[in-house]
Amino acid sequence: MMHSNSSLRLVIPEMSTVSTIDTSGVSFFKELMRTMEKKGVELVLVNLVGEVMEKLQRSNEADDFMKPDCLFLTVGEAVATLSAKIKGQSSNDV
């Protein structure tokens, strides 16, 4: 994984207002996750609702982009979990 010099480590969109998604939207998220990963930025999705979650999961046949650790119920849960993960990585780098 290639890391840039950016201090941006996480992107956490809160998705509760997204009630539907089409194939273009699914493709967008797949490409966004790949792009973020290449830049060393973790993208996680928060509070996905019914249809959106189902379509994203169905499109994830190869388990290549919707890993369980990139889905959270609340922004607070995502921040707490990922902050602990980043702190753990930082202490390993020292």
PDB file of N, CA and C in Angstrom:
ATOM      1  N   MET A   1       0.849  -1.178   0.000  1.00  0.00           N
ATOM      2  CA  MET A   1       0.000   0.000   0.000  1.00  0.00           C
ATOM      3  C   MET A   1       0.895   1.242   0.000  1.00  0.00           C
ATOM      4  N   MET A   2       0.641   2.158  -0.886  1.00  0.00           N
ATOM      5  CA  MET A   2       1.418   3.371  -0.976  1.00  0.00           C
ATOM      6  C   MET A   2       0.801   4.441  -0.070  1.00  0.00           C
ATOM      7  N   HIS A   3       1.648   5.096   0.719  1.00  0.00           N
ATOM      8  CA  HIS A   3       1.160   6.144   1.616  1.00  0.00           C
ATOM      9  C   HIS A   3       1.660   7.504   1.123  1.00  0.00           C
ATOM     10  N   SER A   4       0.793   8.484   1.184  1.00  0.00           N
ATOM     11  CA  SER A   4       1.182   9.835   0.808  1.00  0.00           C
ATOM     12  C   SER A   4       1.651  10.571   2.050  1.00  0.00           C
ATOM     13  N   ASN A   5       2.102  11.792   1.880  1.00  0.00           N
ATOM     14  CA  ASN A   5       2.559  12.597   3.005  1.00  0.00           C
ATOM     15  C   ASN A   5       1.408  13.316   3.698  1.00  0.00           C
ATOM     16  N   SER A   6       0.202  13.094   3.284  1.00  0.00           N
ATOM     17  CA  SER A   6      -0.964  13.743   3.862  1.00  0.00           C
ATOM     18  C   SER A   6      -1.202  13.247   5.281  1.00  0.00           C
ATOM     19  N   SER A   7      -1.709  14.122   6.126  1.00  0.00           N
ATOM     20  CA  SER A   7      -2.028  13.702   7.491  1.00  0.00           C
ATOM     21  C   SER A   7      -3.442  13.112   7.577  1.00  0.00           C
ATOM     22  N   LEU A   8      -4.179  13.130   6.485  1.00  0.00           N
ATOM     23  CA  LEU A   8      -5.521  12.550   6.457  1.00  0.00           C
ATOM     24  C   LEU A   8      -5.415  11.043   6.580  1.00  0.00           C
ATOM     25  N   ARG A   9      -6.088  10.475   7.583  1.00  0.00           N
ATOM     26  CA  ARG A   9      -6.010   9.031   7.815  1.00  0.00           C
ATOM     27  C   ARG A   9      -7.355   8.341   7.642  1.00  0.00           C
ATOM     28  N   LEU A  10      -8.449   9.080   7.883  1.00  0.00           N
ATOM     29  CA  LEU A  10      -9.790   8.482   7.872  1.00  0.00           C
ATOM     30  C   LEU A  10     -10.784   9.376   7.157  1.00  0.00           C
ATOM     31  N   VAL A  11     -11.742   8.742   6.480  1.00  0.00           N
ATOM     32  CA  VAL A  11     -12.911   9.432   5.939  1.00  0.00           C
ATOM     33  C   VAL A  11     -14.107   8.627   6.425  1.00  0.00           C
ATOM     34  N   ILE A  12     -15.030   9.324   7.110  1.00  0.00           N
ATOM     35  CA  ILE A  12     -16.162   8.640   7.751  1.00  0.00           C
ATOM     36  C   ILE A  12     -17.475   9.300   7.327  1.00  0.00           C
ATOM     37  N   PRO A  13     -18.027   8.927   6.179  1.00  0.00           N
ATOM     38  CA  PRO A  13     -19.327   9.490   5.804  1.00  0.00           C
ATOM     39  C   PRO A  13     -20.469   8.858   6.608  1.00  0.00           C
ATOM     40  N   GLU A  14     -21.359   9.691   7.095  1.00  0.00           N
ATOM     41  CA  GLU A  14     -22.554   9.248   7.821  1.00  0.00           C
ATOM     42  C   GLU A  14     -23.646   9.115   6.780  1.00  0.00           C
ATOM     43  N   MET A  15     -24.164   7.906   6.584  1.00  0.00           N
ATOM     44  CA  MET A  15     -24.991   7.577   5.427  1.00  0.00           C
ATOM     45  C   MET A  15     -26.492   7.451   5.718  1.00  0.00           C
ATOM     46  N   SER A  16     -26.959   7.866   6.880  1.00  0.00           N
ATOM     47  CA  SER A  16     -28.358   7.624   7.235  1.00  0.00           C
ATOM     48  C   SER A  16     -29.359   8.303   6.305  1.00  0.00           C
ATOM     49  N   THR A  17     -28.958   9.379   5.653  1.00  0.00           N
ATOM     50  CA  THR A  17     -29.893  10.076   4.757  1.00  0.00           C
ATOM     51  C   THR A  17     -29.899   9.494   3.341  1.00  0.00           C
ATOM     52  N   VAL A  18     -29.031   8.522   3.088  1.00  0.00           N
ATOM     53  CA  VAL A  18     -28.988   7.867   1.774  1.00  0.00           C
ATOM     54  C   VAL A  18     -29.918   6.668   1.837  1.00  0.00           C
ATOM     55  N   SER A  19     -31.074   6.792   1.217  1.00  0.00           N
ATOM     56  CA  SER A  19     -32.085   5.738   1.335  1.00  0.00           C
ATOM     57  C   SER A  19     -32.090   4.760   0.175  1.00  0.00           C
ATOM     58  N   THR A  20     -31.388   5.100  -0.911  1.00  0.00           N
ATOM     59  CA  THR A  20     -31.340   4.218  -2.072  1.00  0.00           C
ATOM     60  C   THR A  20     -30.011   4.417  -2.790  1.00  0.00           C
ATOM     61  N   ILE A  21     -29.619   3.411  -3.550  1.00  0.00           N
ATOM     62  CA  ILE A  21     -28.377   3.502  -4.307  1.00  0.00           C
ATOM     63  C   ILE A  21     -28.549   2.676  -5.583  1.00  0.00           C
ATOM     64  N   ASP A  22     -28.012   3.195  -6.690  1.00  0.00           N
ATOM     65  CA  ASP A  22     -28.089   2.450  -7.947  1.00  0.00           C
ATOM     66  C   ASP A  22     -26.708   1.893  -8.279  1.00  0.00           C
ATOM     67  N   THR A  23     -26.577   1.263  -9.434  1.00  0.00           N
ATOM     68  CA  THR A  23     -25.302   0.637  -9.791  1.00  0.00           C
ATOM     69  C   THR A  23     -24.173   1.659  -9.937  1.00  0.00           C
ATOM     70  N   SER A  24     -24.506   2.861 -10.368  1.00  0.00           N
ATOM     71  CA  SER A  24     -23.488   3.917 -10.456  1.00  0.00           C
ATOM     72  C   SER A  24     -22.975   4.282  -9.065  1.00  0.00           C
ATOM     73  N   GLY A  25     -23.871   4.355  -8.099  1.00  0.00           N
ATOM     74  CA  GLY A  25     -23.482   4.652  -6.724  1.00  0.00           C
ATOM     75  C   GLY A  25     -22.618   3.560  -6.132  1.00  0.00           C
ATOM     76  N   VAL A  26     -22.979   2.306  -6.406  1.00  0.00           N
ATOM     77  CA  VAL A  26     -22.187   1.171  -5.932  1.00  0.00           C
ATOM     78  C   VAL A  26     -20.794   1.237  -6.550  1.00  0.00           C
ATOM     79  N   SER A  27     -20.721   1.477  -7.841  1.00  0.00           N
ATOM     80  CA  SER A  27     -19.427   1.593  -8.526  1.00  0.00           C
ATOM     81  C   SER A  27     -18.599   2.735  -7.956  1.00  0.00           C
ATOM     82  N   PHE A  28     -19.268   3.851  -7.662  1.00  0.00           N
ATOM     83  CA  PHE A  28     -18.578   4.991  -7.068  1.00  0.00           C
ATOM     84  C   PHE A  28     -17.919   4.597  -5.746  1.00  0.00           C
ATOM     85  N   PHE A  29     -18.647   3.918  -4.864  1.00  0.00           N
ATOM     86  CA  PHE A  29     -18.081   3.541  -3.573  1.00  0.00           C
ATOM     87  C   PHE A  29     -16.935   2.538  -3.718  1.00  0.00           C
ATOM     88  N   LYS A  30     -17.071   1.609  -4.655  1.00  0.00           N
ATOM     89  CA  LYS A  30     -15.981   0.658  -4.893  1.00  0.00           C
ATOM     90  C   LYS A  30     -14.709   1.398  -5.323  1.00  0.00           C
ATOM     91  N   GLU A  31     -14.865   2.300  -6.273  1.00  0.00           N
ATOM     92  CA  GLU A  31     -13.711   3.046  -6.765  1.00  0.00           C
ATOM     93  C   GLU A  31     -13.151   3.978  -5.695  1.00  0.00           C
ATOM     94  N   LEU A  32     -14.020   4.618  -4.933  1.00  0.00           N
ATOM     95  CA  LEU A  32     -13.579   5.507  -3.857  1.00  0.00           C
ATOM     96  C   LEU A  32     -12.771   4.734  -2.817  1.00  0.00           C
ATOM     97  N   MET A  33     -13.244   3.556  -2.437  1.00  0.00           N
ATOM     98  CA  MET A  33     -12.513   2.751  -1.453  1.00  0.00           C
ATOM     99  C   MET A  33     -11.144   2.340  -1.992  1.00  0.00           C
ATOM    100  N   ARG A  34     -11.071   1.940  -3.254  1.00  0.00           N
ATOM    101  CA  ARG A  34      -9.778   1.570  -3.860  1.00  0.00           C
ATOM    102  C   ARG A  34      -8.832   2.769  -3.889  1.00  0.00           C
ATOM    103  N   THR A  35      -9.342   3.921  -4.286  1.00  0.00           N
ATOM    104  CA  THR A  35      -8.522   5.129  -4.362  1.00  0.00           C
ATOM    105  C   THR A  35      -8.011   5.527  -2.987  1.00  0.00           C
ATOM    106  N   MET A  36      -8.890   5.502  -2.002  1.00  0.00           N
ATOM    107  CA  MET A  36      -8.488   5.865  -0.640  1.00  0.00           C
ATOM    108  C   MET A  36      -7.422   4.899  -0.116  1.00  0.00           C
ATOM    109  N   GLU A  37      -7.625   3.617  -0.372  1.00  0.00           N
ATOM    110  CA  GLU A  37      -6.663   2.619   0.094  1.00  0.00           C
ATOM    111  C   GLU A  37      -5.286   2.864  -0.514  1.00  0.00           C
ATOM    112  N   LYS A  38      -5.233   3.191  -1.795  1.00  0.00           N
ATOM    113  CA  LYS A  38      -3.957   3.484  -2.456  1.00  0.00           C
ATOM    114  C   LYS A  38      -3.257   4.676  -1.827  1.00  0.00           C
ATOM    115  N   LYS A  39      -4.047   5.620  -1.302  1.00  0.00           N
ATOM    116  CA  LYS A  39      -3.486   6.823  -0.693  1.00  0.00           C
ATOM    117  C   LYS A  39      -3.209   6.642   0.805  1.00  0.00           C
ATOM    118  N   GLY A  40      -3.509   5.452   1.331  1.00  0.00           N
ATOM    119  CA  GLY A  40      -3.268   5.206   2.745  1.00  0.00           C
ATOM    120  C   GLY A  40      -4.331   5.809   3.643  1.00  0.00           C
ATOM    121  N   VAL A  41      -5.503   6.082   3.082  1.00  0.00           N
ATOM    122  CA  VAL A  41      -6.612   6.659   3.842  1.00  0.00           C
ATOM    123  C   VAL A  41      -7.683   5.590   3.999  1.00  0.00           C
ATOM    124  N   GLU A  42      -8.177   5.423   5.218  1.00  0.00           N
ATOM    125  CA  GLU A  42      -9.209   4.423   5.462  1.00  0.00           C
ATOM    126  C   GLU A  42     -10.590   5.063   5.315  1.00  0.00           C
ATOM    127  N   LEU A  43     -11.424   4.454   4.500  1.00  0.00           N
ATOM    128  CA  LEU A  43     -12.799   4.900   4.298  1.00  0.00           C
ATOM    129  C   LEU A  43     -13.712   3.898   4.983  1.00  0.00           C
ATOM    130  N   VAL A  44     -14.531   4.392   5.899  1.00  0.00           N
ATOM    131  CA  VAL A  44     -15.529   3.542   6.545  1.00  0.00           C
ATOM    132  C   VAL A  44     -16.892   4.195   6.363  1.00  0.00           C
ATOM    133  N   LEU A  45     -17.923   3.384   6.334  1.00  0.00           N
ATOM    134  CA  LEU A  45     -19.286   3.887   6.143  1.00  0.00           C
ATOM    135  C   LEU A  45     -20.063   3.704   7.436  1.00  0.00           C
ATOM    136  N   VAL A  46     -20.850   4.717   7.775  1.00  0.00           N
ATOM    137  CA  VAL A  46     -21.576   4.722   9.035  1.00  0.00           C
ATOM    138  C   VAL A  46     -23.077   4.803   8.780  1.00  0.00           C
ATOM    139  N   ASN A  47     -23.821   3.978   9.506  1.00  0.00           N
ATOM    140  CA  ASN A  47     -25.280   4.043   9.549  1.00  0.00           C
ATOM    141  C   ASN A  47     -25.929   3.816   8.180  1.00  0.00           C
ATOM    142  N   LEU A  48     -25.485   2.764   7.504  1.00  0.00           N
ATOM    143  CA  LEU A  48     -26.122   2.403   6.234  1.00  0.00           C
ATOM    144  C   LEU A  48     -27.530   1.878   6.504  1.00  0.00           C
ATOM    145  N   VAL A  49     -28.471   2.261   5.670  1.00  0.00           N
ATOM    146  CA  VAL A  49     -29.849   1.801   5.846  1.00  0.00           C
ATOM    147  C   VAL A  49     -30.161   0.682   4.851  1.00  0.00           C
ATOM    148  N   GLY A  50     -31.193  -0.091   5.164  1.00  0.00           N
ATOM    149  CA  GLY A  50     -31.676  -1.242   4.429  1.00  0.00           C
ATOM    150  C   GLY A  50     -31.193  -1.472   3.021  1.00  0.00           C
ATOM    151  N   GLU A  51     -31.828  -0.821   2.066  1.00  0.00           N
ATOM    152  CA  GLU A  51     -31.558  -1.072   0.647  1.00  0.00           C
ATOM    153  C   GLU A  51     -30.110  -0.785   0.280  1.00  0.00           C
ATOM    154  N   VAL A  52     -29.555   0.272   0.821  1.00  0.00           N
ATOM    155  CA  VAL A  52     -28.178   0.642   0.501  1.00  0.00           C
ATOM    156  C   VAL A  52     -27.227  -0.452   0.984  1.00  0.00           C
ATOM    157  N   MET A  53     -27.399  -0.897   2.216  1.00  0.00           N
ATOM    158  CA  MET A  53     -26.565  -1.963   2.770  1.00  0.00           C
ATOM    159  C   MET A  53     -26.703  -3.241   1.942  1.00  0.00           C
ATOM    160  N   GLU A  54     -27.928  -3.607   1.612  1.00  0.00           N
ATOM    161  CA  GLU A  54     -28.172  -4.821   0.833  1.00  0.00           C
ATOM    162  C   GLU A  54     -27.489  -4.763  -0.531  1.00  0.00           C
ATOM    163  N   LYS A  55     -27.626  -3.653  -1.240  1.00  0.00           N
ATOM    164  CA  LYS A  55     -27.025  -3.543  -2.573  1.00  0.00           C
ATOM    165  C   LYS A  55     -25.502  -3.546  -2.498  1.00  0.00           C
ATOM    166  N   LEU A  56     -24.945  -2.869  -1.510  1.00  0.00           N
ATOM    167  CA  LEU A  56     -23.489  -2.877  -1.364  1.00  0.00           C
ATOM    168  C   LEU A  56     -22.987  -4.276  -1.015  1.00  0.00           C
ATOM    169  N   GLN A  57     -23.706  -4.970  -0.148  1.00  0.00           N
ATOM    170  CA  GLN A  57     -23.298  -6.335   0.213  1.00  0.00           C
ATOM    171  C   GLN A  57     -23.414  -7.279  -0.981  1.00  0.00           C
ATOM    172  N   ARG A  58     -24.492  -7.160  -1.745  1.00  0.00           N
ATOM    173  CA  ARG A  58     -24.676  -8.014  -2.931  1.00  0.00           C
ATOM    174  C   ARG A  58     -23.576  -7.780  -3.966  1.00  0.00           C
ATOM    175  N   SER A  59     -23.123  -6.561  -4.078  1.00  0.00           N
ATOM    176  CA  SER A  59     -22.090  -6.241  -5.065  1.00  0.00           C
ATOM    177  C   SER A  59     -20.702  -6.640  -4.589  1.00  0.00           C
ATOM    178  N   ASN A  60     -20.608  -7.104  -3.360  1.00  0.00           N
ATOM    179  CA  ASN A  60     -19.326  -7.447  -2.749  1.00  0.00           C
ATOM    180  C   ASN A  60     -19.068  -8.947  -2.791  1.00  0.00           C
ATOM    181  N   GLU A  61     -19.377  -9.576  -3.910  1.00  0.00           N
ATOM    182  CA  GLU A  61     -19.279 -11.029  -4.036  1.00  0.00           C
ATOM    183  C   GLU A  61     -17.892 -11.562  -3.722  1.00  0.00           C
ATOM    184  N   ALA A  62     -16.864 -10.854  -4.121  1.00  0.00           N
ATOM    185  CA  ALA A  62     -15.492 -11.332  -3.912  1.00  0.00           C
ATOM    186  C   ALA A  62     -14.910 -10.852  -2.582  1.00  0.00           C
ATOM    187  N   ASP A  63     -15.742 -10.244  -1.732  1.00  0.00           N
ATOM    188  CA  ASP A  63     -15.264  -9.670  -0.462  1.00  0.00           C
ATOM    189  C   ASP A  63     -14.079  -8.738  -0.688  1.00  0.00           C
ATOM    190  N   ASP A  64     -14.140  -7.987  -1.754  1.00  0.00           N
ATOM    191  CA  ASP A  64     -12.997  -7.148  -2.105  1.00  0.00           C
ATOM    192  C   ASP A  64     -13.123  -5.695  -1.669  1.00  0.00           C
ATOM    193  N   PHE A  65     -14.304  -5.288  -1.208  1.00  0.00           N
ATOM    194  CA  PHE A  65     -14.369  -3.884  -0.812  1.00  0.00           C
ATOM    195  C   PHE A  65     -15.219  -3.604   0.419  1.00  0.00           C
ATOM    196  N   MET A  66     -16.185  -4.419   0.745  1.00  0.00           N
ATOM    197  CA  MET A  66     -17.043  -4.177   1.919  1.00  0.00           C
ATOM    198  C   MET A  66     -16.643  -5.104   3.056  1.00  0.00           C
ATOM    199  N   LYS A  67     -15.520  -4.820   3.651  1.00  0.00           N
ATOM    200  CA  LYS A  67     -15.063  -5.640   4.764  1.00  0.00           C
ATOM    201  C   LYS A  67     -15.843  -5.258   6.014  1.00  0.00           C
ATOM    202  N   PRO A  68     -16.115  -6.217   6.901  1.00  0.00           N
ATOM    203  CA  PRO A  68     -16.899  -5.913   8.103  1.00  0.00           C
ATOM    204  C   PRO A  68     -16.313  -4.787   8.956  1.00  0.00           C
ATOM    205  N   ASP A  69     -14.992  -4.625   8.935  1.00  0.00           N
ATOM    206  CA  ASP A  69     -14.389  -3.582   9.765  1.00  0.00           C
ATOM    207  C   ASP A  69     -14.465  -2.191   9.134  1.00  0.00           C
ATOM    208  N   CYS A  70     -15.196  -2.047   8.020  1.00  0.00           N
ATOM    209  CA  CYS A  70     -15.381  -0.717   7.428  1.00  0.00           C
ATOM    210  C   CYS A  70     -16.828  -0.243   7.553  1.00  0.00           C
ATOM    211  N   LEU A  71     -17.611  -0.949   8.377  1.00  0.00           N
ATOM    212  CA  LEU A  71     -19.018  -0.591   8.594  1.00  0.00           C
ATOM    213  C   LEU A  71     -19.273  -0.367  10.080  1.00  0.00           C
ATOM    214  N   PHE A  72     -19.904   0.745  10.406  1.00  0.00           N
ATOM    215  CA  PHE A  72     -20.198   1.075  11.792  1.00  0.00           C
ATOM    216  C   PHE A  72     -21.620   1.616  11.909  1.00  0.00           C
ATOM    217  N   LEU A  73     -22.189   1.483  13.096  1.00  0.00           N
ATOM    218  CA  LEU A  73     -23.547   1.984  13.345  1.00  0.00           C
ATOM    219  C   LEU A  73     -23.573   3.478  13.632  1.00  0.00           C
ATOM    220  N   THR A  74     -22.538   3.991  14.294  1.00  0.00           N
ATOM    221  CA  THR A  74     -22.507   5.410  14.634  1.00  0.00           C
ATOM    222  C   THR A  74     -21.131   5.999  14.324  1.00  0.00           C
ATOM    223  N   VAL A  75     -21.081   7.305  14.149  1.00  0.00           N
ATOM    224  CA  VAL A  75     -19.811   7.989  13.933  1.00  0.00           C
ATOM    225  C   VAL A  75     -18.935   7.833  15.173  1.00  0.00           C
ATOM    226  N   GLY A  76     -19.537   7.943  16.358  1.00  0.00           N
ATOM    227  CA  GLY A  76     -18.779   7.791  17.594  1.00  0.00           C
ATOM    228  C   GLY A  76     -18.092   6.440  17.692  1.00  0.00           C
ATOM    229  N   GLU A  77     -18.818   5.380  17.322  1.00  0.00           N
ATOM    230  CA  GLU A  77     -18.254   4.029  17.334  1.00  0.00           C
ATOM    231  C   GLU A  77     -17.084   3.939  16.342  1.00  0.00           C
ATOM    232  N   ALA A  78     -17.250   4.497  15.170  1.00  0.00           N
ATOM    233  CA  ALA A  78     -16.193   4.470  14.156  1.00  0.00           C
ATOM    234  C   ALA A  78     -14.956   5.226  14.639  1.00  0.00           C
ATOM    235  N   VAL A  79     -15.156   6.419  15.171  1.00  0.00           N
ATOM    236  CA  VAL A  79     -14.034   7.227  15.644  1.00  0.00           C
ATOM    237  C   VAL A  79     -13.304   6.523  16.786  1.00  0.00           C
ATOM    238  N   ALA A  80     -14.040   5.995  17.747  1.00  0.00           N
ATOM    239  CA  ALA A  80     -13.406   5.315  18.886  1.00  0.00           C
ATOM    240  C   ALA A  80     -12.603   4.100  18.425  1.00  0.00           C
ATOM    241  N   THR A  81     -13.193   3.270  17.589  1.00  0.00           N
ATOM    242  CA  THR A  81     -12.522   2.059  17.114  1.00  0.00           C
ATOM    243  C   THR A  81     -11.299   2.394  16.282  1.00  0.00           C
ATOM    244  N   LEU A  82     -11.456   3.315  15.346  1.00  0.00           N
ATOM    245  CA  LEU A  82     -10.365   3.631  14.437  1.00  0.00           C
ATOM    246  C   LEU A  82      -9.273   4.450  15.107  1.00  0.00           C
ATOM    247  N   SER A  83      -9.627   5.278  16.074  1.00  0.00           N
ATOM    248  CA  SER A  83      -8.612   6.017  16.829  1.00  0.00           C
ATOM    249  C   SER A  83      -7.715   5.053  17.591  1.00  0.00           C
ATOM    250  N   ALA A  84      -8.338   4.057  18.221  1.00  0.00           N
ATOM    251  CA  ALA A  84      -7.559   3.048  18.954  1.00  0.00           C
ATOM    252  C   ALA A  84      -6.658   2.274  17.988  1.00  0.00           C
ATOM    253  N   LYS A  85      -7.166   1.964  16.827  1.00  0.00           N
ATOM    254  CA  LYS A  85      -6.396   1.236  15.818  1.00  0.00           C
ATOM    255  C   LYS A  85      -5.197   2.066  15.354  1.00  0.00           C
ATOM    256  N   ILE A  86      -5.424   3.348  15.101  1.00  0.00           N
ATOM    257  CA  ILE A  86      -4.348   4.238  14.645  1.00  0.00           C
ATOM    258  C   ILE A  86      -3.302   4.418  15.738  1.00  0.00           C
ATOM    259  N   LYS A  87      -3.751   4.578  16.980  1.00  0.00           N
ATOM    260  CA  LYS A  87      -2.798   4.719  18.091  1.00  0.00           C
ATOM    261  C   LYS A  87      -1.952   3.454  18.213  1.00  0.00           C
ATOM    262  N   GLY A  88      -2.565   2.311  18.021  1.00  0.00           N
ATOM    263  CA  GLY A  88      -1.828   1.042  18.061  1.00  0.00           C
ATOM    264  C   GLY A  88      -0.801   0.960  16.951  1.00  0.00           C
ATOM    265  N   GLN A  89      -1.147   1.416  15.769  1.00  0.00           N
ATOM    266  CA  GLN A  89      -0.210   1.416  14.636  1.00  0.00           C
ATOM    267  C   GLN A  89       0.926   2.384  14.887  1.00  0.00           C
ATOM    268  N   SER A  90       0.608   3.555  15.470  1.00  0.00           N
ATOM    269  CA  SER A  90       1.628   4.558  15.733  1.00  0.00           C
ATOM    270  C   SER A  90       2.651   4.067  16.746  1.00  0.00           C
ATOM    271  N   SER A  91       2.177   3.357  17.776  1.00  0.00           N
ATOM    272  CA  SER A  91       3.109   2.858  18.790  1.00  0.00           C
ATOM    273  C   SER A  91       3.968   1.732  18.228  1.00  0.00           C
ATOM    274  N   ASN A  92       3.464   1.004  17.230  1.00  0.00           N
ATOM    275  CA  ASN A  92       4.259  -0.038  16.582  1.00  0.00           C
ATOM    276  C   ASN A  92       5.327   0.546  15.660  1.00  0.00           C
ATOM    277  N   ASP A  93       5.093   1.767  15.163  1.00  0.00           N
ATOM    278  CA  ASP A  93       6.035   2.408  14.251  1.00  0.00           C
ATOM    279  C   ASP A  93       7.225   3.004  14.979  1.00  0.00           C
ATOM    280  N   VAL A  94       7.103   3.209  16.282  1.00  0.00           N
ATOM    281  CA  VAL A  94       8.159   3.860  17.067  1.00  0.00           C
ATOM    282  C   VAL A  94       9.279   2.930  17.351  1.00  0.00           C
TER     283      VAL A  94
END
